Amino acid sequence: MKYYEEIVKNRQSCRSFEDISVEFEKIEAITDYHEDEESDLVDEIKTELKFYGSKAYGLLKDSVGYNGICIKAPQYAVLYSEKADHYLENAGYIIQGITLKMTELGLAACWLTINDAEAAKAALGEDTDLELACVLAFGYRAKDNEEKKAPKISLDELCMGPDFKTEVNTDLFYHELEDSLRASAHAQSFQNLQPYRMLVDPTTVHLVGLPSEMTNDYDTKLNYGIVMFNFYSVMWAVRPQAPRWSFDAPEHDLKLPDDVEYVAKIKI
Ligand SMILES: Cc1cc2nc3c(=O)[nH]c(=O)nc-3n(C[C@H](O)[C@H](O)[C@H](O)COP(=O)(O)O)c2cc1C
């Protein structure tokens, strides 16, 4: 499917950008997308999206970026969010929509881990009550950037079902479902660890989280939001009335081991 093939599959993190600003029209297109599309997971949570120029690198370099490294970029997008149940999954979901919108606009981006949200907010000079929830570096990919595509888990590795103890035959998936699951397998995650699986039964897909010592609680929840957006966006491209993800309990026993957590479900 076009959206999966051209956008989701083509997106790749970028850590070296051209030293040019992004045109105002493109920033406006991202803002319009954010305001107009149904890109929230939990509608009631108040969020605010802000853009900063290259000077933000100097302000953010001590508080964002894993391994002590913040990425230098001509532009940064920051999402501020009210703290509420599932606000990090919601923030991950929203910013993932923006990452894919950037791909559509010919831009490249990279998520940045937040090591100290309060310090980052203060450095940017923001005194909002909302929490700084996500930081994205973005711009045009440098012409000499030779970053390789990150390897991803396969559809067979990602999917099980109907419970954690049963294998699922992925050959039986109908086309839209297969593309949505492939899009999920292609999602960004902290250090590309992809610590989650999807349990697929004839009516529902369940997202479950695997233990990951390296991923903190914060990035774990952002990861979940990102993978949920990738799934939904591909379904939504063909079925605008597609059901949305829900955090309600599963309707049957998923037979999860003690260290695997249930996250959310979506009707298919
Ligand atoms: C929550 C989160 C935090 C991340 N933090 C960083 C970071 O601080 N620095 C960085 O270079 N990449 C960061 N990334 C990008 C991942 O390393 C990247 O998505 C992953 O390696 C997969 O590569 P891909 O995006 O090209 O598919 C982060 C990704 C996520 C989802």
PDB file of C-alpha atoms in Angstrom, residues 1-259:
ATOM      1  CA  MET A   1       0.000   0.000   0.000  1.00  0.00           C
ATOM      2  CA  LYS A   2       1.216   3.478  -0.952  1.00  0.00           C
ATOM      3  CA  TYR A   3       1.312   5.046   2.528  1.00  0.00           C
ATOM      4  CA  TYR A   4       3.175   2.094   3.995  1.00  0.00           C
ATOM      5  CA  GLU A   5       5.586   1.689   1.047  1.00  0.00           C
ATOM      6  CA  GLU A   6       6.327   5.367   0.433  1.00  0.00           C
ATOM      7  CA  ILE A   7       6.173   6.886   3.881  1.00  0.00           C
ATOM      8  CA  VAL A   8       6.437   4.405   6.763  1.00  0.00           C
ATOM      9  CA  LYS A   9       8.956   2.095   5.094  1.00  0.00           C
ATOM     10  CA  ASN A  10      11.009   4.979   3.729  1.00  0.00           C
ATOM     11  CA  ARG A  11      11.403   6.815   7.015  1.00  0.00           C
ATOM     12  CA  GLN A  12      14.807   6.491   8.592  1.00  0.00           C
ATOM     13  CA  SER A  13      16.319   8.368  11.527  1.00  0.00           C
ATOM     14  CA  CYS A  14      18.782  11.105  10.600  1.00  0.00           C
ATOM     15  CA  ARG A  15      21.725  12.257  12.710  1.00  0.00           C
ATOM     16  CA  SER A  16      23.472  14.531  10.200  1.00  0.00           C
ATOM     17  CA  PHE A  17      21.549  17.400   8.615  1.00  0.00           C
ATOM     18  CA  GLU A  18      22.211  20.026   5.942  1.00  0.00           C
ATOM     19  CA  ASP A  19      22.954  23.360   7.551  1.00  0.00           C
ATOM     20  CA  ILE A  20      19.804  25.012   6.155  1.00  0.00           C
ATOM     21  CA  SER A  21      16.544  25.960   7.817  1.00  0.00           C
ATOM     22  CA  VAL A  22      13.242  24.347   6.988  1.00  0.00           C
ATOM     23  CA  GLU A  23      10.948  26.611   4.957  1.00  0.00           C
ATOM     24  CA  PHE A  24       8.158  28.382   6.822  1.00  0.00           C
ATOM     25  CA  GLU A  25       5.559  26.676   4.540  1.00  0.00           C
ATOM     26  CA  LYS A  26       6.716  23.241   5.695  1.00  0.00           C
ATOM     27  CA  ILE A  27       6.602  24.212   9.379  1.00  0.00           C
ATOM     28  CA  GLU A  28       3.105  25.543   8.702  1.00  0.00           C
ATOM     29  CA  ALA A  29       2.112  22.272   6.983  1.00  0.00           C
ATOM     30  CA  ILE A  30       3.294  20.321  10.054  1.00  0.00           C
ATOM     31  CA  THR A  31       1.377  22.665  12.372  1.00  0.00           C
ATOM     32  CA  ASP A  32      -1.783  22.337  10.227  1.00  0.00           C
ATOM     33  CA  TYR A  33      -1.450  18.564  10.221  1.00  0.00           C
ATOM     34  CA  HIS A  34      -1.080  18.583  14.009  1.00  0.00           C
ATOM     35  CA  GLU A  35      -4.159  20.789  14.476  1.00  0.00           C
ATOM     36  CA  ASP A  36      -6.401  19.194  11.840  1.00  0.00           C
ATOM     37  CA  GLU A  37      -5.785  15.442  11.796  1.00  0.00           C
ATOM     38  CA  GLU A  38      -6.997  12.904  14.292  1.00  0.00           C
ATOM     39  CA  SER A  39      -3.514  12.298  15.565  1.00  0.00           C
ATOM     40  CA  ASP A  40      -4.164  11.944  19.305  1.00  0.00           C
ATOM     41  CA  LEU A  41      -4.435   8.679  21.171  1.00  0.00           C
ATOM     42  CA  VAL A  42      -6.195  10.219  24.190  1.00  0.00           C
ATOM     43  CA  ASP A  43      -8.147  13.284  22.979  1.00  0.00           C
ATOM     44  CA  GLU A  44      -8.653  14.851  26.433  1.00  0.00           C
ATOM     45  CA  ILE A  45      -4.961  15.342  27.200  1.00  0.00           C
ATOM     46  CA  LYS A  46      -3.838  18.915  26.626  1.00  0.00           C
ATOM     47  CA  THR A  47      -0.653  19.232  24.543  1.00  0.00           C
ATOM     48  CA  GLU A  48       1.284  22.003  22.872  1.00  0.00           C
ATOM     49  CA  LEU A  49       3.715  21.690  19.960  1.00  0.00           C
ATOM     50  CA  LYS A  50       6.539  24.222  19.616  1.00  0.00           C
ATOM     51  CA  PHE A  51       9.367  24.678  17.121  1.00  0.00           C
ATOM     52  CA  TYR A  52      12.867  25.978  17.799  1.00  0.00           C
ATOM     53  CA  GLY A  53      15.779  26.837  15.496  1.00  0.00           C
ATOM     54  CA  SER A  54      19.391  25.679  15.510  1.00  0.00           C
ATOM     55  CA  LYS A  55      20.236  27.698  18.645  1.00  0.00           C
ATOM     56  CA  ALA A  56      18.219  25.170  20.654  1.00  0.00           C
ATOM     57  CA  TYR A  57      21.115  22.715  20.242  1.00  0.00           C
ATOM     58  CA  GLY A  58      23.205  24.703  22.722  1.00  0.00           C
ATOM     59  CA  LEU A  59      20.262  24.875  25.102  1.00  0.00           C
ATOM     60  CA  LEU A  60      19.343  21.187  24.931  1.00  0.00           C
ATOM     61  CA  LYS A  61      22.717  19.494  24.669  1.00  0.00           C
ATOM     62  CA  ASP A  62      23.082  18.886  28.415  1.00  0.00           C
ATOM     63  CA  SER A  63      19.621  17.436  28.970  1.00  0.00           C
ATOM     64  CA  VAL A  64      18.594  15.439  25.871  1.00  0.00           C
ATOM     65  CA  GLY A  65      20.128  12.667  23.769  1.00  0.00           C
ATOM     66  CA  TYR A  66      21.231   9.171  24.723  1.00  0.00           C
ATOM     67  CA  ASN A  67      24.873   8.349  25.520  1.00  0.00           C
ATOM     68  CA  GLY A  68      25.307  12.027  26.370  1.00  0.00           C
ATOM     69  CA  ILE A  69      24.986  13.030  22.714  1.00  0.00           C
ATOM     70  CA  CYS A  70      22.432  15.538  21.487  1.00  0.00           C
ATOM     71  CA  ILE A  71      22.004  15.743  17.710  1.00  0.00           C
ATOM     72  CA  LYS A  72      22.822  19.027  15.995  1.00  0.00           C
ATOM     73  CA  ALA A  73      19.950  20.041  13.730  1.00  0.00           C
ATOM     74  CA  PRO A  74      18.617  23.203  12.092  1.00  0.00           C
ATOM     75  CA  GLN A  75      15.256  22.710  13.787  1.00  0.00           C
ATOM     76  CA  TYR A  76      13.696  21.018  16.806  1.00  0.00           C
ATOM     77  CA  ALA A  77      10.065  20.136  17.530  1.00  0.00           C
ATOM     78  CA  VAL A  78       9.102  19.822  21.185  1.00  0.00           C
ATOM     79  CA  LEU A  79       5.823  18.486  22.524  1.00  0.00           C
ATOM     80  CA  TYR A  80       4.639  19.709  25.927  1.00  0.00           C
ATOM     81  CA  SER A  81       1.916  17.693  27.608  1.00  0.00           C
ATOM     82  CA  GLU A  82      -0.383  17.745  30.567  1.00  0.00           C
ATOM     83  CA  LYS A  83       0.475  14.867  32.933  1.00  0.00           C
ATOM     84  CA  ALA A  84      -2.429  12.406  32.907  1.00  0.00           C
ATOM     85  CA  ASP A  85      -2.981   8.670  32.490  1.00  0.00           C
ATOM     86  CA  HIS A  86      -1.237   7.502  29.303  1.00  0.00           C
ATOM     87  CA  TYR A  87       0.168  10.940  28.521  1.00  0.00           C
ATOM     88  CA  LEU A  88       3.499   9.530  27.362  1.00  0.00           C
ATOM     89  CA  GLU A  89       1.911   6.985  25.021  1.00  0.00           C
ATOM     90  CA  ASN A  90      -0.228   9.864  23.731  1.00  0.00           C
ATOM     91  CA  ALA A  91       2.838  12.089  23.258  1.00  0.00           C
ATOM     92  CA  GLY A  92       4.722   9.319  21.439  1.00  0.00           C
ATOM     93  CA  TYR A  93       1.709   8.761  19.189  1.00  0.00           C
ATOM     94  CA  ILE A  94       1.399  12.474  18.337  1.00  0.00           C
ATOM     95  CA  ILE A  95       5.083  12.998  17.620  1.00  0.00           C
ATOM     96  CA  GLN A  96       5.219   9.836  15.527  1.00  0.00           C
ATOM     97  CA  GLY A  97       2.453  11.286  13.342  1.00  0.00           C
ATOM     98  CA  ILE A  98       4.604  14.370  12.951  1.00  0.00           C
ATOM     99  CA  THR A  99       7.683  12.305  12.086  1.00  0.00           C
ATOM    100  CA  LEU A 100       5.763  10.607   9.290  1.00  0.00           C
ATOM    101  CA  LYS A 101       4.337  13.946   8.117  1.00  0.00           C
ATOM    102  CA  MET A 102       7.936  15.201   7.929  1.00  0.00           C
ATOM    103  CA  THR A 103       8.852  12.171   5.800  1.00  0.00           C
ATOM    104  CA  GLU A 104       5.966  13.074   3.473  1.00  0.00           C
ATOM    105  CA  LEU A 105       7.383  16.618   3.214  1.00  0.00           C
ATOM    106  CA  GLY A 106      10.864  15.371   2.273  1.00  0.00           C
ATOM    107  CA  LEU A 107      12.319  16.115   5.717  1.00  0.00           C
ATOM    108  CA  ALA A 108      14.268  13.809   8.025  1.00  0.00           C
ATOM    109  CA  ALA A 109      14.129  13.564  11.813  1.00  0.00           C
ATOM    110  CA  CYS A 110      15.448  11.805  14.889  1.00  0.00           C
ATOM    111  CA  TRP A 111      13.880  11.289  18.303  1.00  0.00           C
ATOM    112  CA  LEU A 112      15.961  12.433  21.246  1.00  0.00           C
ATOM    113  CA  THR A 113      15.816  10.800  24.659  1.00  0.00           C
ATOM    114  CA  ILE A 114      15.017  13.245  27.437  1.00  0.00           C
ATOM    115  CA  ASN A 115      17.437  12.865  30.324  1.00  0.00           C
ATOM    116  CA  ASP A 116      16.126  15.814  32.343  1.00  0.00           C
ATOM    117  CA  ALA A 117      12.749  17.221  31.250  1.00  0.00           C
ATOM    118  CA  GLU A 118      12.749  20.094  33.768  1.00  0.00           C
ATOM    119  CA  ALA A 119      16.244  21.221  32.799  1.00  0.00           C
ATOM    120  CA  ALA A 120      15.373  21.071  29.082  1.00  0.00           C
ATOM    121  CA  LYS A 121      12.221  23.131  29.623  1.00  0.00           C
ATOM    122  CA  ALA A 122      14.076  25.723  31.674  1.00  0.00           C
ATOM    123  CA  ALA A 123      16.919  25.930  29.133  1.00  0.00           C
ATOM    124  CA  LEU A 124      14.391  26.651  26.376  1.00  0.00           C
ATOM    125  CA  GLY A 125      12.969  29.424  28.543  1.00  0.00           C
ATOM    126  CA  GLU A 126       9.482  27.919  28.812  1.00  0.00           C
ATOM    127  CA  ASP A 127       7.531  28.370  32.022  1.00  0.00           C
ATOM    128  CA  THR A 128       4.445  26.360  31.040  1.00  0.00           C
ATOM    129  CA  ASP A 129       2.864  23.973  33.559  1.00  0.00           C
ATOM    130  CA  LEU A 130       2.894  21.286  30.881  1.00  0.00           C
ATOM    131  CA  GLU A 131       5.678  18.717  30.950  1.00  0.00           C
ATOM    132  CA  LEU A 132       8.279  18.585  28.190  1.00  0.00           C
ATOM    133  CA  ALA A 133       7.430  15.131  26.807  1.00  0.00           C
ATOM    134  CA  CYS A 134       9.160  14.665  23.410  1.00  0.00           C
ATOM    135  CA  VAL A 135      12.016  16.238  21.484  1.00  0.00           C
ATOM    136  CA  LEU A 136      12.566  15.676  17.769  1.00  0.00           C
ATOM    137  CA  ALA A 137      15.568  16.986  15.810  1.00  0.00           C
ATOM    138  CA  PHE A 138      14.654  17.616  12.168  1.00  0.00           C
ATOM    139  CA  GLY A 139      15.678  19.229   8.904  1.00  0.00           C
ATOM    140  CA  TYR A 140      17.053  18.120   5.526  1.00  0.00           C
ATOM    141  CA  ARG A 141      19.251  14.997   5.515  1.00  0.00           C
ATOM    142  CA  ALA A 142      22.867  15.939   4.747  1.00  0.00           C
ATOM    143  CA  LYS A 143      23.863  14.919   1.208  1.00  0.00           C
ATOM    144  CA  ASP A 144      26.902  13.049   2.530  1.00  0.00           C
ATOM    145  CA  ASN A 145      24.932  11.281   5.299  1.00  0.00           C
ATOM    146  CA  GLU A 146      25.690   7.570   4.934  1.00  0.00           C
ATOM    147  CA  GLU A 147      23.641   6.238   7.843  1.00  0.00           C
ATOM    148  CA  LYS A 148      22.451   2.707   7.139  1.00  0.00           C
ATOM    149  CA  LYS A 149      18.849   1.603   7.644  1.00  0.00           C
ATOM    150  CA  ALA A 150      18.351   0.039  11.075  1.00  0.00           C
ATOM    151  CA  PRO A 151      17.508  -3.700  10.969  1.00  0.00           C
ATOM    152  CA  LYS A 152      13.953  -4.430  12.143  1.00  0.00           C
ATOM    153  CA  ILE A 153      12.139  -7.421  13.590  1.00  0.00           C
ATOM    154  CA  SER A 154      10.244  -9.494  11.036  1.00  0.00           C
ATOM    155  CA  LEU A 155       6.474  -9.842  10.864  1.00  0.00           C
ATOM    156  CA  ASP A 156       6.815 -13.391  12.250  1.00  0.00           C
ATOM    157  CA  GLU A 157       8.886 -12.174  15.202  1.00  0.00           C
ATOM    158  CA  LEU A 158       6.460  -9.351  15.993  1.00  0.00           C
ATOM    159  CA  CYS A 159       3.245 -11.366  15.800  1.00  0.00           C
ATOM    160  CA  MET A 160       1.805 -14.124  17.945  1.00  0.00           C
ATOM    161  CA  GLY A 161      -1.690 -15.038  18.778  1.00  0.00           C
ATOM    162  CA  PRO A 162      -4.333 -15.330  19.906  1.00  0.00           C
ATOM    163  CA  ASP A 163      -2.239 -15.523  23.109  1.00  0.00           C
ATOM    164  CA  PHE A 164       1.429 -15.290  24.067  1.00  0.00           C
ATOM    165  CA  LYS A 165       1.836 -19.086  24.061  1.00  0.00           C
ATOM    166  CA  THR A 166       0.552 -19.607  20.511  1.00  0.00           C
ATOM    167  CA  GLU A 167       2.124 -18.963  17.125  1.00  0.00           C
ATOM    168  CA  VAL A 168       0.069 -17.201  14.493  1.00  0.00           C
ATOM    169  CA  ASN A 169       0.170 -17.939  10.761  1.00  0.00           C
ATOM    170  CA  THR A 170       1.051 -14.554   9.280  1.00  0.00           C
ATOM    171  CA  ASP A 171       0.337 -15.862   5.738  1.00  0.00           C
ATOM    172  CA  LEU A 172      -3.356 -15.716   6.607  1.00  0.00           C
ATOM    173  CA  PHE A 173      -3.405 -11.954   7.313  1.00  0.00           C
ATOM    174  CA  TYR A 174      -5.426  -9.875   4.892  1.00  0.00           C
ATOM    175  CA  HIS A 175      -3.529  -7.213   3.019  1.00  0.00           C
ATOM    176  CA  GLU A 176      -4.354  -4.114   5.144  1.00  0.00           C
ATOM    177  CA  LEU A 177      -3.688  -5.965   8.379  1.00  0.00           C
ATOM    178  CA  GLU A 178      -0.368  -7.264   7.091  1.00  0.00           C
ATOM    179  CA  ASP A 179       0.734  -3.760   6.043  1.00  0.00           C
ATOM    180  CA  SER A 180      -0.330  -2.290   9.401  1.00  0.00           C
ATOM    181  CA  LEU A 181       1.672  -4.949  11.228  1.00  0.00           C
ATOM    182  CA  ARG A 182       4.663  -4.481   8.911  1.00  0.00           C
ATOM    183  CA  ALA A 183       4.455  -0.756   9.674  1.00  0.00           C
ATOM    184  CA  SER A 184       4.516  -1.638  13.387  1.00  0.00           C
ATOM    185  CA  ALA A 185       7.600  -3.809  12.858  1.00  0.00           C
ATOM    186  CA  HIS A 186       9.245  -0.812  11.187  1.00  0.00           C
ATOM    187  CA  ALA A 187       8.592   1.639  14.050  1.00  0.00           C
ATOM    188  CA  GLN A 188      11.333   3.578  15.812  1.00  0.00           C
ATOM    189  CA  SER A 189      12.192   2.551  19.339  1.00  0.00           C
ATOM    190  CA  PHE A 190      14.782   3.539  21.912  1.00  0.00           C
ATOM    191  CA  GLN A 191      18.094   2.071  20.626  1.00  0.00           C
ATOM    192  CA  ASN A 192      16.038   0.103  18.070  1.00  0.00           C
ATOM    193  CA  LEU A 193      15.340  -2.573  20.711  1.00  0.00           C
ATOM    194  CA  GLN A 194      11.650  -3.002  19.745  1.00  0.00           C
ATOM    195  CA  PRO A 195      10.661  -4.481  23.125  1.00  0.00           C
ATOM    196  CA  TYR A 196       7.053  -5.314  22.290  1.00  0.00           C
ATOM    197  CA  ARG A 197       4.952  -7.869  20.459  1.00  0.00           C
ATOM    198  CA  MET A 198       1.486  -7.968  18.922  1.00  0.00           C
ATOM    199  CA  LEU A 199      -0.993 -10.728  19.634  1.00  0.00           C
ATOM    200  CA  VAL A 200      -3.372 -11.100  16.731  1.00  0.00           C
ATOM    201  CA  ASP A 201      -6.735 -12.865  16.817  1.00  0.00           C
ATOM    202  CA  PRO A 202      -9.566 -12.674  14.267  1.00  0.00           C
ATOM    203  CA  THR A 203     -11.112  -9.549  15.825  1.00  0.00           C
ATOM    204  CA  THR A 204      -8.403  -7.772  17.817  1.00  0.00           C
ATOM    205  CA  VAL A 205      -4.709  -6.892  17.902  1.00  0.00           C
ATOM    206  CA  HIS A 206      -3.181  -6.628  21.404  1.00  0.00           C
ATOM    207  CA  LEU A 207       0.067  -4.778  22.055  1.00  0.00           C
ATOM    208  CA  VAL A 208       2.233  -6.245  24.832  1.00  0.00           C
ATOM    209  CA  GLY A 209       5.550  -4.999  26.210  1.00  0.00           C
ATOM    210  CA  LEU A 210       8.626  -7.203  26.722  1.00  0.00           C
ATOM    211  CA  PRO A 211      11.094  -6.557  29.525  1.00  0.00           C
ATOM    212  CA  SER A 212      13.962  -4.308  28.438  1.00  0.00           C
ATOM    213  CA  GLU A 213      16.599  -3.446  31.015  1.00  0.00           C
ATOM    214  CA  MET A 214      18.046  -0.699  28.859  1.00  0.00           C
ATOM    215  CA  THR A 215      14.792   1.171  28.208  1.00  0.00           C
ATOM    216  CA  ASN A 216      13.513   3.382  31.040  1.00  0.00           C
ATOM    217  CA  ASP A 217       9.790   3.721  31.852  1.00  0.00           C
ATOM    218  CA  TYR A 218       9.574   7.014  30.013  1.00  0.00           C
ATOM    219  CA  ASP A 219      10.988   5.759  26.692  1.00  0.00           C
ATOM    220  CA  THR A 220       9.054   2.490  27.084  1.00  0.00           C
ATOM    221  CA  LYS A 221       5.782   4.424  26.949  1.00  0.00           C
ATOM    222  CA  LEU A 222       6.924   6.637  24.076  1.00  0.00           C
ATOM    223  CA  ASN A 223       7.865   3.433  22.200  1.00  0.00           C
ATOM    224  CA  TYR A 224       4.319   2.126  22.714  1.00  0.00           C
ATOM    225  CA  GLY A 225       2.767   5.334  21.370  1.00  0.00           C
ATOM    226  CA  ILE A 226       5.018   5.233  18.313  1.00  0.00           C
ATOM    227  CA  VAL A 227       4.229   1.631  17.404  1.00  0.00           C
ATOM    228  CA  MET A 228       0.492   2.199  17.964  1.00  0.00           C
ATOM    229  CA  PHE A 229       0.582   5.186  15.614  1.00  0.00           C
ATOM    230  CA  ASN A 230       2.378   3.228  12.889  1.00  0.00           C
ATOM    231  CA  PHE A 231      -0.262   0.493  13.056  1.00  0.00           C
ATOM    232  CA  TYR A 232      -3.179   2.914  13.076  1.00  0.00           C
ATOM    233  CA  SER A 233      -1.871   5.226  10.349  1.00  0.00           C
ATOM    234  CA  VAL A 234      -1.652   2.438   7.798  1.00  0.00           C
ATOM    235  CA  MET A 235      -5.131   1.091   8.692  1.00  0.00           C
ATOM    236  CA  TRP A 236      -6.514   4.632   8.652  1.00  0.00           C
ATOM    237  CA  ALA A 237      -5.072   5.363   5.179  1.00  0.00           C
ATOM    238  CA  VAL A 238      -7.481   2.758   3.763  1.00  0.00           C
ATOM    239  CA  ARG A 239     -10.244   2.843   6.379  1.00  0.00           C
ATOM    240  CA  PRO A 240     -10.776   6.350   7.825  1.00  0.00           C
ATOM    241  CA  GLN A 241     -13.466   4.921  10.128  1.00  0.00           C
ATOM    242  CA  ALA A 242     -11.083   2.301  11.536  1.00  0.00           C
ATOM    243  CA  PRO A 243     -11.477   1.716  15.290  1.00  0.00           C
ATOM    244  CA  ARG A 244      -8.851   3.329  17.531  1.00  0.00           C
ATOM    245  CA  TRP A 245      -6.525   1.894  20.182  1.00  0.00           C
ATOM    246  CA  SER A 246      -8.001   1.388  23.642  1.00  0.00           C
ATOM    247  CA  PHE A 247      -6.316   0.806  27.012  1.00  0.00           C
ATOM    248  CA  ASP A 248      -9.269  -1.299  28.238  1.00  0.00           C
ATOM    249  CA  ALA A 249      -8.491  -4.779  29.536  1.00  0.00           C
ATOM    250  CA  PRO A 250      -8.326  -7.651  27.026  1.00  0.00           C
ATOM    251  CA  GLU A 251     -11.435  -9.794  26.607  1.00  0.00           C
ATOM    252  CA  HIS A 252      -9.627 -13.112  26.874  1.00  0.00           C
ATOM    253  CA  ASP A 253      -6.608 -14.471  28.706  1.00  0.00           C
ATOM    254  CA  LEU A 254      -3.469 -13.498  26.782  1.00  0.00           C
ATOM    255  CA  LYS A 255      -1.396 -16.018  28.827  1.00  0.00           C
ATOM    256  CA  LEU A 256       1.306 -13.423  29.459  1.00  0.00           C
ATOM    257  CA  PRO A 257       4.414 -14.391  31.449  1.00  0.00           C
ATOM    258  CA  ASP A 258       4.903 -12.319  34.626  1.00  0.00           C
ATOM    259  CA  ASP A 259       7.475 -10.020  33.044  1.00  0.00           C
TER     260      ASP A 259
END
